Amino acid sequence: MSDTNATLKLDGKDTSLPVLSGSVGPDVVDIRKLYADTGAFTYDPGFTSTASCRSAITYIDGEEGVLLHRGYPIDQLAEQSSFTEVAYLLLHGELPTRDELDSFTYTISRHTMVHEQLATFFRGFRRDAHPMAIMCGVVGALSAFYHDSTDITDPKQRMIASHRLIAKMPTIAAMAYKYSIGQPFLYPDNTLSYTGNFLRMTFGVPAEHYEVNPILERAMDRIFILHADHEQNASTSTVRLAGSSGANPFACIAAGIACLWGPAHGGANEAALNMLREIGRPEHIPEYIARAKDKDDPFRLMGFGHRVYKNYDPRAKVMQQTAEEVLKELNISDPVLDTARELEQIALKDDYFIEKKLYPNVDFYSGVILNAIGFPSDMFTVLFALARTVGWVAQWNEMISDPEQKIGRPRQLYVGDTERQYVPVGSR
Ligand code: CMC
């Protein structure tokens, strides 16, 4: 447990607090008994200095720009692994053997279909609904269908719910897209890979054979790997908090999707491409840099900056390389990529961005690739949600099996009125 202690002096009384060490990373002051011992809380809005749990899934060193899943560097996984294998790794802690991978792939493929009645939920949405609005609603609705996998105290049922979520997300995401463009839904084809099947359900039509382009399949798979998990980010913490009350797993993932949608989080990929398009030509970049630096202007460079990374986001490096490769392979020249490259160069040399340690994050280049593959920008965050589902279910499983787990219940610094007497409306 703890070899050292920290001492807190409060109202003249010394309180000893254990200091915990992880396998790597900063030490953690254990304040669990602080309130009982001193009557004081800690204050940390935005959790900038708070570890909310123990976790053995993902490690980030923000100063060095390092991201490890179960110890494996993200660039190695992105280049050499597959999304399905990474999903297994995140869920089970070890890379699978060939047999384990085949069996996991088979299991996931057996859950790709959704209940036929689920299709009727889509019709309740307006055609122009944002696909993330559809995702929040339809994934939440899964909780009304799969009653045989909701005893969260049973590890087997938790794993079935996890497999269902991983397997059905591509189907639901593709349906959200098809609904928005008025094309029929396609059933999954389990002879294809996880990612190939998703591309077919998204871009294929029932009237024609769809040939999966291996370049796009590989690029899409790599994008999924890059988004699979990211430690205790806002949406993952939302899933954990929702799950801490014992809530239905499908509903917890819907809560994560809602949180991910915001432009400060997963919504930044859509916002970044829209921003790059708005900038249009490289000569307009200085104007946008000036706006980003102006304290009176709410504008921020989307796809730049990160709570944890104070160095280049390692995912952004792989993403940029993938963007260059995909556009080259497809023989597409996209002026948005030129604008992105130039914007990055200018920002990285600017004192404001240097001082605040603002670097491109995972969302900066992803839009360029997704656009080249053929996705409209409002689908970008849906793809993020599809991939992050793996991290969410891995973290949710870890939380439920943690003997230290309690319902999440933060406290507050109350600054409202103190007790006062009610005055009837006629006397006010
Ligand atoms: N453009 C201009 N200034 C920025 C930016 C930016 N993108 N990001 C941070 N800053 C400034 C901010 O104004 C603040 O300045 P000051 O100290 O003078 O008040 C300082 O840098 C620190 O920013 P913060 O908002 O206190 O930092 P945070 O850790 O709370 O926020 C962030 C992190 C990612 C929300 C923020 O950098 C941001 O809004 N970036 C743009 C949105 C974005 O790309 N989000 C995707 C994040 S990565 C993928 C994901 O999580 O889904």
Tab-separated table of C-alpha atoms and ligand atoms in Angstrom:
chain	number	residue	atom	x	y	z
A	1	MET	CA	0.000	0.000	0.000
A	2	SER	CA	1.828	3.096	1.240
A	3	ASP	CA	5.417	3.549	2.371
A	4	THR	CA	5.249	7.267	2.991
A	5	ASN	CA	2.869	9.798	4.431
A	6	ALA	CA	2.167	13.458	3.799
A	7	THR	CA	1.282	15.750	6.681
A	8	LEU	CA	-1.495	18.297	6.372
A	9	LYS	CA	-1.580	21.115	8.922
A	10	LEU	CA	-5.122	22.387	9.397
A	11	ASP	CA	-6.353	24.566	12.294
A	12	GLY	CA	-3.120	23.820	14.121
A	13	LYS	CA	-3.666	20.042	13.963
A	14	ASP	CA	-1.416	17.687	11.975
A	15	THR	CA	-3.130	14.996	9.925
A	16	SER	CA	-1.127	12.220	8.332
A	17	LEU	CA	-2.196	11.202	4.819
A	18	PRO	CA	-0.862	8.050	3.106
A	19	VAL	CA	0.979	8.576	-0.189
A	20	LEU	CA	0.328	5.822	-2.744
A	21	SER	CA	2.633	4.914	-5.617
A	22	GLY	CA	1.504	3.380	-8.874
A	23	SER	CA	3.663	1.244	-11.171
A	24	VAL	CA	4.702	4.453	-12.965
A	25	GLY	CA	3.539	8.084	-12.828
A	26	PRO	CA	3.025	10.645	-10.082
A	27	ASP	CA	2.375	9.599	-6.483
A	28	VAL	CA	-1.131	10.060	-5.139
A	29	VAL	CA	-2.079	11.495	-1.738
A	30	ASP	CA	-4.849	9.335	-0.297
A	31	ILE	CA	-7.433	11.744	1.133
A	32	ARG	CA	-10.256	9.239	1.659
A	33	LYS	CA	-10.262	9.747	5.429
A	34	LEU	CA	-9.667	13.502	5.272
A	35	TYR	CA	-13.259	14.522	6.001
A	36	ALA	CA	-13.664	11.994	8.805
A	37	ASP	CA	-10.357	13.104	10.378
A	38	THR	CA	-10.547	16.887	9.840
A	39	GLY	CA	-14.085	17.881	8.734
A	40	ALA	CA	-12.590	19.484	5.587
A	41	PHE	CA	-13.028	18.611	1.907
A	42	THR	CA	-10.583	19.184	-0.945
A	43	TYR	CA	-11.530	21.587	-3.762
A	44	ASP	CA	-10.637	20.576	-7.328
A	45	PRO	CA	-13.143	21.664	-10.000
A	46	GLY	CA	-12.349	19.917	-13.279
A	47	PHE	CA	-10.348	17.282	-11.333
A	48	THR	CA	-6.996	18.752	-12.398
A	49	SER	CA	-5.232	17.147	-9.402
A	50	THR	CA	-7.537	14.265	-8.535
A	51	ALA	CA	-7.146	10.552	-9.281
A	52	SER	CA	-10.675	9.146	-9.172
A	53	CYS	CA	-9.719	5.451	-9.234
A	54	ARG	CA	-6.979	2.841	-9.525
A	55	SER	CA	-6.668	1.600	-13.075
A	56	ALA	CA	-4.388	-0.824	-14.910
A	57	ILE	CA	-5.684	-0.121	-18.419
A	58	THR	CA	-4.102	3.016	-19.883
A	59	TYR	CA	-1.125	5.141	-18.874
A	60	ILE	CA	-0.420	8.654	-20.126
A	61	ASP	CA	2.701	10.721	-19.481
A	62	GLY	CA	1.490	14.126	-20.620
A	63	GLU	CA	4.875	15.827	-20.256
A	64	GLU	CA	6.630	13.301	-22.487
A	65	GLY	CA	3.719	12.649	-24.869
A	66	VAL	CA	3.486	8.935	-24.014
A	67	LEU	CA	0.357	6.785	-24.280
A	68	LEU	CA	0.404	3.101	-23.315
A	69	HIS	CA	-2.458	0.603	-23.385
A	70	ARG	CA	-1.761	-2.220	-20.918
A	71	GLY	CA	1.897	-1.179	-21.307
A	72	TYR	CA	2.025	-1.216	-25.119
A	73	PRO	CA	2.877	2.104	-26.883
A	74	ILE	CA	0.064	3.515	-29.011
A	75	ASP	CA	2.230	3.902	-32.132
A	76	GLN	CA	3.153	0.178	-32.044
A	77	LEU	CA	-0.492	-0.798	-31.649
A	78	ALA	CA	-1.613	1.593	-34.417
A	79	GLU	CA	0.981	0.261	-36.814
A	80	GLN	CA	1.063	-3.448	-36.025
A	81	SER	CA	-2.184	-4.414	-34.334
A	82	SER	CA	-5.867	-4.370	-35.278
A	83	PHE	CA	-8.789	-2.716	-33.550
A	84	THR	CA	-10.257	-6.084	-32.565
A	85	GLU	CA	-6.972	-7.144	-31.009
A	86	VAL	CA	-6.693	-3.830	-29.130
A	87	ALA	CA	-10.261	-4.312	-27.898
A	88	TYR	CA	-9.266	-7.722	-26.494
A	89	LEU	CA	-6.141	-6.224	-24.922
A	90	LEU	CA	-8.066	-3.416	-23.225
A	91	LEU	CA	-10.759	-5.769	-21.932
A	92	HIS	CA	-8.557	-8.660	-20.822
A	93	GLY	CA	-5.170	-7.094	-20.051
A	94	GLU	CA	-3.006	-9.243	-22.353
A	95	LEU	CA	-2.511	-9.574	-26.093
A	96	PRO	CA	-4.535	-12.592	-27.300
A	97	THR	CA	-3.027	-15.781	-28.686
A	98	ARG	CA	-4.130	-16.644	-32.251
A	99	ASP	CA	-6.910	-18.908	-30.861
A	100	GLU	CA	-8.069	-16.295	-28.365
A	101	LEU	CA	-8.182	-13.634	-31.083
A	102	ASP	CA	-10.121	-15.905	-33.463
A	103	SER	CA	-12.595	-16.790	-30.754
A	104	PHE	CA	-13.021	-13.115	-29.688
A	105	THR	CA	-13.481	-12.034	-33.342
A	106	TYR	CA	-16.089	-14.771	-33.816
A	107	THR	CA	-17.938	-13.780	-30.619
A	108	ILE	CA	-18.053	-10.113	-31.613
A	109	SER	CA	-19.273	-11.011	-35.110
A	110	ARG	CA	-22.137	-13.056	-33.576
A	111	HIS	CA	-23.485	-9.929	-31.879
A	112	THR	CA	-23.384	-7.445	-34.781
A	113	MET	CA	-27.122	-7.536	-35.534
A	114	VAL	CA	-29.487	-5.343	-33.555
A	115	HIS	CA	-33.022	-6.316	-32.559
A	116	GLU	CA	-35.262	-5.668	-35.570
A	117	GLN	CA	-37.506	-3.409	-33.465
A	118	LEU	CA	-34.581	-1.096	-32.786
A	119	ALA	CA	-34.876	0.158	-36.371
A	120	THR	CA	-38.216	1.783	-35.486
A	121	PHE	CA	-36.440	4.120	-33.038
A	122	PHE	CA	-34.649	5.846	-35.921
A	123	ARG	CA	-37.938	6.867	-37.530
A	124	GLY	CA	-38.759	8.991	-34.481
A	125	PHE	CA	-35.894	11.315	-35.331
A	126	ARG	CA	-36.070	14.154	-37.832
A	127	ARG	CA	-33.993	13.485	-40.953
A	128	ASP	CA	-31.718	16.410	-40.087
A	129	ALA	CA	-31.074	15.211	-36.523
A	130	HIS	CA	-27.401	15.290	-35.543
A	131	PRO	CA	-26.208	11.650	-35.606
A	132	MET	CA	-24.826	12.062	-32.073
A	133	ALA	CA	-28.361	12.886	-30.891
A	134	ILE	CA	-29.494	9.642	-32.525
A	135	MET	CA	-26.610	7.728	-30.918
A	136	CYS	CA	-27.484	8.998	-27.410
A	137	GLY	CA	-31.092	7.901	-27.876
A	138	VAL	CA	-30.620	4.576	-29.670
A	139	VAL	CA	-27.706	3.273	-27.572
A	140	GLY	CA	-29.679	4.191	-24.432
A	141	ALA	CA	-32.613	2.279	-25.916
A	142	LEU	CA	-30.502	-0.925	-26.005
A	143	SER	CA	-31.130	-1.046	-22.259
A	144	ALA	CA	-34.761	-1.913	-23.058
A	145	PHE	CA	-33.776	-4.945	-25.165
A	146	TYR	CA	-31.066	-7.078	-23.589
A	147	HIS	CA	-32.407	-8.019	-20.160
A	148	ASP	CA	-30.320	-11.198	-19.993
A	149	SER	CA	-27.027	-9.320	-19.586
A	150	THR	CA	-27.785	-6.713	-16.948
A	151	ASP	CA	-26.858	-8.456	-13.687
A	152	ILE	CA	-23.686	-6.444	-13.270
A	153	THR	CA	-22.518	-8.556	-10.320
A	154	ASP	CA	-22.053	-11.496	-12.716
A	155	PRO	CA	-18.746	-11.160	-14.653
A	156	LYS	CA	-20.128	-13.352	-17.479
A	157	GLN	CA	-23.131	-11.099	-17.991
A	158	ARG	CA	-20.884	-8.035	-17.863
A	159	MET	CA	-18.758	-9.544	-20.625
A	160	ILE	CA	-21.822	-10.348	-22.756
A	161	ALA	CA	-23.056	-6.747	-22.377
A	162	SER	CA	-19.543	-5.539	-23.316
A	163	HIS	CA	-19.408	-7.769	-26.415
A	164	ARG	CA	-22.871	-6.613	-27.443
A	165	LEU	CA	-21.891	-2.963	-27.147
A	166	ILE	CA	-18.626	-3.383	-29.088
A	167	ALA	CA	-20.391	-5.419	-31.798
A	168	LYS	CA	-23.536	-3.309	-32.190
A	169	MET	CA	-21.964	0.151	-32.211
A	170	PRO	CA	-20.847	-0.065	-35.889
A	171	THR	CA	-24.325	-1.266	-36.867
A	172	ILE	CA	-26.047	1.576	-34.997
A	173	ALA	CA	-23.529	4.193	-36.218
A	174	ALA	CA	-24.030	3.079	-39.841
A	175	MET	CA	-27.817	3.132	-39.359
A	176	ALA	CA	-27.612	6.712	-38.019
A	177	TYR	CA	-25.758	7.696	-41.194
A	178	LYS	CA	-28.089	5.811	-43.543
A	179	TYR	CA	-31.117	7.382	-41.881
A	180	SER	CA	-29.708	10.891	-42.373
A	181	ILE	CA	-29.255	10.354	-46.125
A	182	GLY	CA	-32.492	8.442	-46.669
A	183	GLN	CA	-30.909	5.141	-47.743
A	184	PRO	CA	-32.011	1.708	-46.492
A	185	PHE	CA	-30.198	0.132	-43.563
A	186	LEU	CA	-27.820	-2.706	-44.415
A	187	TYR	CA	-27.557	-5.826	-42.278
A	188	PRO	CA	-24.042	-6.716	-41.086
A	189	ASP	CA	-21.893	-9.083	-43.146
A	190	ASN	CA	-19.969	-11.250	-40.693
A	191	THR	CA	-17.578	-12.517	-43.345
A	192	LEU	CA	-15.928	-9.083	-43.296
A	193	SER	CA	-13.583	-7.637	-40.680
A	194	TYR	CA	-15.014	-5.450	-37.907
A	195	THR	CA	-13.985	-2.326	-39.809
A	196	GLY	CA	-14.721	-3.658	-43.320
A	197	ASN	CA	-18.232	-4.562	-42.190
A	198	PHE	CA	-18.721	-1.048	-40.805
A	199	LEU	CA	-17.566	0.551	-44.085
A	200	ARG	CA	-19.940	-1.671	-46.043
A	201	MET	CA	-22.916	-0.923	-43.791
A	202	THR	CA	-22.118	2.795	-44.142
A	203	PHE	CA	-21.259	3.191	-47.820
A	204	GLY	CA	-22.826	0.109	-49.431
A	205	VAL	CA	-26.364	-0.195	-50.768
A	206	PRO	CA	-28.486	-3.363	-50.885
A	207	ALA	CA	-28.771	-3.147	-54.673
A	208	GLU	CA	-25.037	-3.518	-55.320
A	209	HIS	CA	-22.023	-5.522	-54.232
A	210	TYR	CA	-19.683	-3.424	-52.058
A	211	GLU	CA	-15.969	-4.047	-52.350
A	212	VAL	CA	-14.078	-2.977	-49.232
A	213	ASN	CA	-11.064	-0.834	-50.169
A	214	PRO	CA	-8.167	-2.285	-48.097
A	215	ILE	CA	-6.450	1.118	-47.832
A	216	LEU	CA	-9.533	2.736	-46.355
A	217	GLU	CA	-10.195	-0.304	-44.168
A	218	ARG	CA	-6.686	-0.106	-42.706
A	219	ALA	CA	-6.887	3.684	-42.208
A	220	MET	CA	-10.287	3.405	-40.526
A	221	ASP	CA	-9.072	0.563	-38.306
A	222	ARG	CA	-6.066	2.660	-37.272
A	223	ILE	CA	-8.347	5.608	-36.431
A	224	PHE	CA	-10.418	3.273	-34.258
A	225	ILE	CA	-7.251	2.089	-32.469
A	226	LEU	CA	-6.180	5.695	-31.828
A	227	HIS	CA	-9.532	6.445	-30.186
A	228	ALA	CA	-10.011	3.194	-28.270
A	229	ASP	CA	-9.218	4.436	-24.752
A	230	HIS	CA	-7.682	7.426	-23.028
A	231	GLU	CA	-7.562	6.929	-19.277
A	232	GLN	CA	-10.021	8.897	-17.097
A	233	ASN	CA	-11.170	11.470	-19.690
A	234	ALA	CA	-14.544	13.225	-19.323
A	235	SER	CA	-16.691	10.635	-21.102
A	236	THR	CA	-14.978	7.664	-19.434
A	237	SER	CA	-15.398	9.321	-16.046
A	238	THR	CA	-19.053	9.866	-16.962
A	239	VAL	CA	-19.472	6.161	-17.750
A	240	ARG	CA	-17.769	5.250	-14.463
A	241	LEU	CA	-19.889	7.707	-12.468
A	242	ALA	CA	-23.124	6.533	-14.095
A	243	GLY	CA	-22.067	2.905	-13.578
A	244	SER	CA	-21.069	3.504	-9.948
A	245	SER	CA	-24.742	3.527	-8.951
A	246	GLY	CA	-25.193	0.054	-10.479
A	247	ALA	CA	-27.017	1.453	-13.524
A	248	ASN	CA	-27.769	-0.541	-16.691
A	249	PRO	CA	-24.571	-0.830	-18.810
A	250	PHE	CA	-26.218	0.284	-22.060
A	251	ALA	CA	-27.575	3.393	-20.335
A	252	CYS	CA	-24.094	4.117	-18.900
A	253	ILE	CA	-22.556	4.039	-22.383
A	254	ALA	CA	-25.303	6.385	-23.630
A	255	ALA	CA	-24.226	8.786	-20.843
A	256	GLY	CA	-20.637	8.541	-22.124
A	257	ILE	CA	-21.797	9.314	-25.665
A	258	ALA	CA	-23.612	12.438	-24.413
A	259	CYS	CA	-20.457	13.677	-22.695
A	260	LEU	CA	-18.235	12.888	-25.670
A	261	TRP	CA	-20.377	15.032	-27.975
A	262	GLY	CA	-19.138	18.353	-26.528
A	263	PRO	CA	-16.644	20.398	-28.609
A	264	ALA	CA	-14.093	20.430	-25.763
A	265	HIS	CA	-14.002	16.604	-25.986
A	266	GLY	CA	-14.908	14.297	-28.902
A	267	GLY	CA	-16.887	16.983	-30.711
A	268	ALA	CA	-13.566	18.712	-31.449
A	269	ASN	CA	-12.924	16.565	-34.561
A	270	GLU	CA	-16.042	17.951	-36.257
A	271	ALA	CA	-15.265	21.459	-34.996
A	272	ALA	CA	-11.632	21.221	-36.191
A	273	LEU	CA	-12.559	20.344	-39.772
A	274	ASN	CA	-15.239	23.048	-39.836
A	275	MET	CA	-12.630	25.521	-38.568
A	276	LEU	CA	-10.055	24.466	-41.188
A	277	ARG	CA	-12.683	24.862	-43.900
A	278	GLU	CA	-13.650	28.275	-42.547
A	279	ILE	CA	-9.999	29.366	-42.549
A	280	GLY	CA	-9.979	28.256	-46.167
A	281	ARG	CA	-6.637	29.550	-47.396
A	282	PRO	CA	-3.257	29.621	-45.586
A	283	GLU	CA	-3.156	33.452	-45.845
A	284	HIS	CA	-6.139	33.628	-43.438
A	285	ILE	CA	-4.274	31.690	-40.706
A	286	PRO	CA	-2.753	34.719	-38.873
A	287	GLU	CA	-6.245	36.167	-38.381
A	288	TYR	CA	-7.417	32.951	-36.678
A	289	ILE	CA	-4.243	32.672	-34.585
A	290	ALA	CA	-4.843	36.241	-33.387
A	291	ARG	CA	-8.441	35.368	-32.488
A	292	ALA	CA	-7.338	32.259	-30.564
A	293	LYS	CA	-4.966	34.434	-28.511
A	294	ASP	CA	-7.505	37.194	-27.860
A	295	LYS	CA	-8.855	36.898	-24.290
A	296	ASP	CA	-12.067	38.705	-25.331
A	297	ASP	CA	-12.795	36.270	-28.155
A	298	PRO	CA	-14.200	32.831	-27.145
A	299	PHE	CA	-12.648	31.280	-30.289
A	300	ARG	CA	-10.102	28.498	-29.682
A	301	LEU	CA	-8.017	26.580	-32.163
A	302	MET	CA	-9.987	23.359	-32.336
A	303	GLY	CA	-7.854	20.223	-32.267
A	304	PHE	CA	-5.226	22.072	-30.212
A	305	GLY	CA	-4.416	21.749	-26.518
A	306	HIS	CA	-5.074	18.995	-24.020
A	307	ARG	CA	-5.654	18.703	-20.279
A	308	VAL	CA	-2.967	16.046	-19.893
A	309	TYR	CA	-0.595	16.387	-22.866
A	310	LYS	CA	1.819	19.272	-22.480
A	311	ASN	CA	3.725	17.897	-25.451
A	312	TYR	CA	2.735	16.521	-28.854
A	313	ASP	CA	-0.245	14.145	-28.514
A	314	PRO	CA	1.269	10.811	-29.701
A	315	ARG	CA	-2.041	9.995	-31.407
A	316	ALA	CA	-1.829	13.185	-33.488
A	317	LYS	CA	1.542	12.087	-34.919
A	318	VAL	CA	0.113	8.785	-36.181
A	319	MET	CA	-3.016	10.586	-37.361
A	320	GLN	CA	-1.049	13.093	-39.432
A	321	GLN	CA	1.026	10.330	-41.010
A	322	THR	CA	-2.180	8.387	-41.790
A	323	ALA	CA	-3.762	11.502	-43.357
A	324	GLU	CA	-0.747	11.947	-45.655
A	325	GLU	CA	-0.785	8.239	-46.619
A	326	VAL	CA	-4.541	8.055	-47.277
A	327	LEU	CA	-4.624	11.171	-49.434
A	328	LYS	CA	-1.586	9.961	-51.396
A	329	GLU	CA	-3.004	6.468	-51.911
A	330	LEU	CA	-6.351	7.854	-52.996
A	331	ASN	CA	-4.641	10.443	-55.158
A	332	ILE	CA	-6.623	13.226	-53.518
A	333	SER	CA	-5.176	16.650	-52.902
A	334	ASP	CA	-7.174	18.373	-50.192
A	335	PRO	CA	-6.388	22.052	-49.530
A	336	VAL	CA	-7.649	21.490	-45.972
A	337	LEU	CA	-4.598	19.291	-45.285
A	338	ASP	CA	-2.316	22.100	-46.536
A	339	THR	CA	-4.124	24.551	-44.247
A	340	ALA	CA	-3.815	22.126	-41.307
A	341	ARG	CA	-0.068	21.612	-41.882
A	342	GLU	CA	0.558	25.356	-42.184
A	343	LEU	CA	-1.603	26.196	-39.154
A	344	GLU	CA	0.292	23.651	-37.072
A	345	GLN	CA	3.663	25.104	-38.124
A	346	ILE	CA	2.626	28.676	-37.364
A	347	ALA	CA	1.043	27.819	-33.998
A	348	LEU	CA	4.012	25.722	-32.854
A	349	LYS	CA	6.332	28.706	-33.409
A	350	ASP	CA	4.023	31.208	-31.698
A	351	ASP	CA	4.947	32.311	-28.135
A	352	TYR	CA	1.347	31.987	-26.893
A	353	PHE	CA	1.122	28.315	-27.897
A	354	ILE	CA	4.692	27.594	-26.747
A	355	GLU	CA	4.127	29.141	-23.285
A	356	LYS	CA	0.819	27.369	-22.754
A	357	LYS	CA	2.207	24.117	-24.193
A	358	LEU	CA	-0.585	23.790	-26.746
A	359	TYR	CA	0.062	21.108	-29.378
A	360	PRO	CA	-2.176	19.413	-31.951
A	361	ASN	CA	-4.307	16.690	-30.384
A	362	VAL	CA	-5.928	13.548	-31.844
A	363	ASP	CA	-8.777	15.579	-33.325
A	364	PHE	CA	-6.644	17.934	-35.424
A	365	TYR	CA	-5.897	15.652	-38.386
A	366	SER	CA	-8.602	12.997	-38.040
A	367	GLY	CA	-11.213	15.079	-39.885
A	368	VAL	CA	-9.009	15.310	-42.975
A	369	ILE	CA	-8.842	11.497	-43.238
A	370	LEU	CA	-12.495	10.920	-42.407
A	371	ASN	CA	-13.461	13.491	-45.007
A	372	ALA	CA	-11.284	11.711	-47.598
A	373	ILE	CA	-12.941	8.387	-46.719
A	374	GLY	CA	-16.304	10.025	-47.425
A	375	PHE	CA	-17.831	10.815	-44.026
A	376	PRO	CA	-19.737	14.062	-43.514
A	377	SER	CA	-18.308	16.058	-40.600
A	378	ASP	CA	-21.294	15.415	-38.307
A	379	MET	CA	-20.393	11.687	-38.352
A	380	PHE	CA	-16.866	12.261	-36.997
A	381	THR	CA	-17.799	12.188	-33.321
A	382	VAL	CA	-19.960	9.113	-33.936
A	383	LEU	CA	-16.832	7.287	-35.131
A	384	PHE	CA	-15.014	8.422	-32.005
A	385	ALA	CA	-17.903	7.061	-29.880
A	386	LEU	CA	-17.844	3.745	-31.754
A	387	ALA	CA	-14.142	3.252	-30.999
A	388	ARG	CA	-14.213	4.635	-27.449
A	389	THR	CA	-16.953	2.151	-26.539
A	390	VAL	CA	-14.165	-0.401	-26.102
A	391	GLY	CA	-12.417	1.806	-23.538
A	392	TRP	CA	-15.698	2.616	-21.816
A	393	VAL	CA	-16.656	-1.031	-21.342
A	394	ALA	CA	-13.113	-1.995	-20.244
A	395	GLN	CA	-13.101	0.802	-17.647
A	396	TRP	CA	-16.654	-0.007	-16.543
A	397	ASN	CA	-15.732	-3.685	-16.032
A	398	GLU	CA	-12.611	-2.701	-14.120
A	399	MET	CA	-14.654	-0.408	-11.882
A	400	ILE	CA	-17.352	-2.962	-11.079
A	401	SER	CA	-14.757	-5.615	-10.195
A	402	ASP	CA	-12.766	-3.210	-7.979
A	403	PRO	CA	-13.376	-4.077	-4.280
A	404	GLU	CA	-12.771	-0.400	-3.391
A	405	GLN	CA	-15.561	0.765	-5.715
A	406	LYS	CA	-18.245	3.007	-4.185
A	407	ILE	CA	-20.960	5.157	-5.686
A	408	GLY	CA	-19.307	8.358	-7.011
A	409	ARG	CA	-20.528	11.227	-4.899
A	410	PRO	CA	-18.429	14.429	-4.926
A	411	ARG	CA	-18.995	17.174	-2.344
A	412	GLN	CA	-19.008	20.942	-2.873
A	413	LEU	CA	-17.920	24.292	-1.548
A	414	TYR	CA	-21.318	25.829	-0.781
A	415	VAL	CA	-21.479	29.586	-1.522
A	416	GLY	CA	-25.276	30.115	-1.516
A	417	ASP	CA	-27.552	31.677	1.079
A	418	THR	CA	-27.484	30.385	4.604
A	419	GLU	CA	-30.795	29.382	6.212
A	420	ARG	CA	-33.584	31.983	5.909
A	421	GLN	CA	-37.334	32.001	6.525
A	422	TYR	CA	-39.925	31.399	3.807
A	423	VAL	CA	-42.122	34.422	2.973
A	424	PRO	CA	-45.570	33.714	1.380
A	425	VAL	CA	-45.936	35.127	-2.164
A	426	GLY	CA	-48.503	37.773	-1.107
A	427	SER	CA	-46.051	39.241	1.397
A	428	ARG	CA	-43.031	39.521	-0.974
B	1	CMC	N1	-6.739	27.643	-28.454
B	1	CMC	C1	-6.380	28.760	-27.796
B	1	CMC	N2	-6.092	28.803	-26.470
B	1	CMC	C2	-6.192	27.649	-25.789
B	1	CMC	C3	-6.560	26.444	-26.392
B	1	CMC	C4	-6.845	26.450	-27.784
B	1	CMC	N3	-7.221	25.335	-28.408
B	1	CMC	N4	-6.590	25.449	-25.473
B	1	CMC	C5	-6.242	26.021	-24.318
B	1	CMC	N5	-5.996	27.347	-24.503
B	1	CMC	C6	-5.540	28.289	-23.468
B	1	CMC	C7	-6.698	28.697	-22.564
B	1	CMC	O1	-7.326	29.887	-23.042
B	1	CMC	C8	-6.008	28.911	-21.249
B	1	CMC	O2	-5.396	30.201	-21.264
B	1	CMC	P1	-5.265	31.028	-19.884
B	1	CMC	O3	-4.398	30.189	-18.985
B	1	CMC	O4	-4.600	32.300	-20.313
B	1	CMC	O5	-6.654	31.196	-19.353
B	1	CMC	C9	-4.887	27.872	-21.240
B	1	CMC	O6	-4.617	27.600	-22.633
B	1	CMC	C10	-5.249	26.577	-20.544
B	1	CMC	O7	-6.507	26.122	-21.086
B	1	CMC	P2	-7.644	25.447	-20.211
B	1	CMC	O8	-8.938	25.565	-20.949
B	1	CMC	O9	-7.583	25.965	-18.814
B	1	CMC	O10	-7.119	23.956	-20.217
B	1	CMC	P3	-7.974	22.655	-20.018
B	1	CMC	O11	-7.020	21.608	-19.637
B	1	CMC	O12	-9.114	22.920	-19.088
B	1	CMC	O13	-8.604	22.384	-21.468
B	1	CMC	C11	-8.980	21.576	-23.659
B	1	CMC	C12	-8.154	21.427	-22.348
B	1	CMC	C13	-8.686	20.384	-24.556
B	1	CMC	C14	-10.467	21.569	-23.312
B	1	CMC	C15	-8.587	22.893	-24.374
B	1	CMC	O14	-7.220	22.864	-24.733
B	1	CMC	C16	-9.463	23.154	-25.592
B	1	CMC	O15	-10.548	23.730	-25.447
B	1	CMC	N6	-8.989	22.762	-26.835
B	1	CMC	C17	-9.796	22.881	-28.028
B	1	CMC	C18	-10.804	21.752	-28.081
B	1	CMC	C19	-10.144	20.423	-28.424
B	1	CMC	O16	-9.352	20.319	-29.347
B	1	CMC	N7	-10.553	19.376	-27.684
B	1	CMC	C20	-10.091	17.998	-27.923
B	1	CMC	C21	-9.248	17.479	-26.830
B	1	CMC	S1	-8.396	15.938	-27.238
B	1	CMC	C22	-9.617	14.777	-27.613
B	1	CMC	C23	-10.671	14.593	-26.595
B	1	CMC	O17	-10.501	14.758	-25.396
B	1	CMC	O18	-11.768	14.223	-26.982
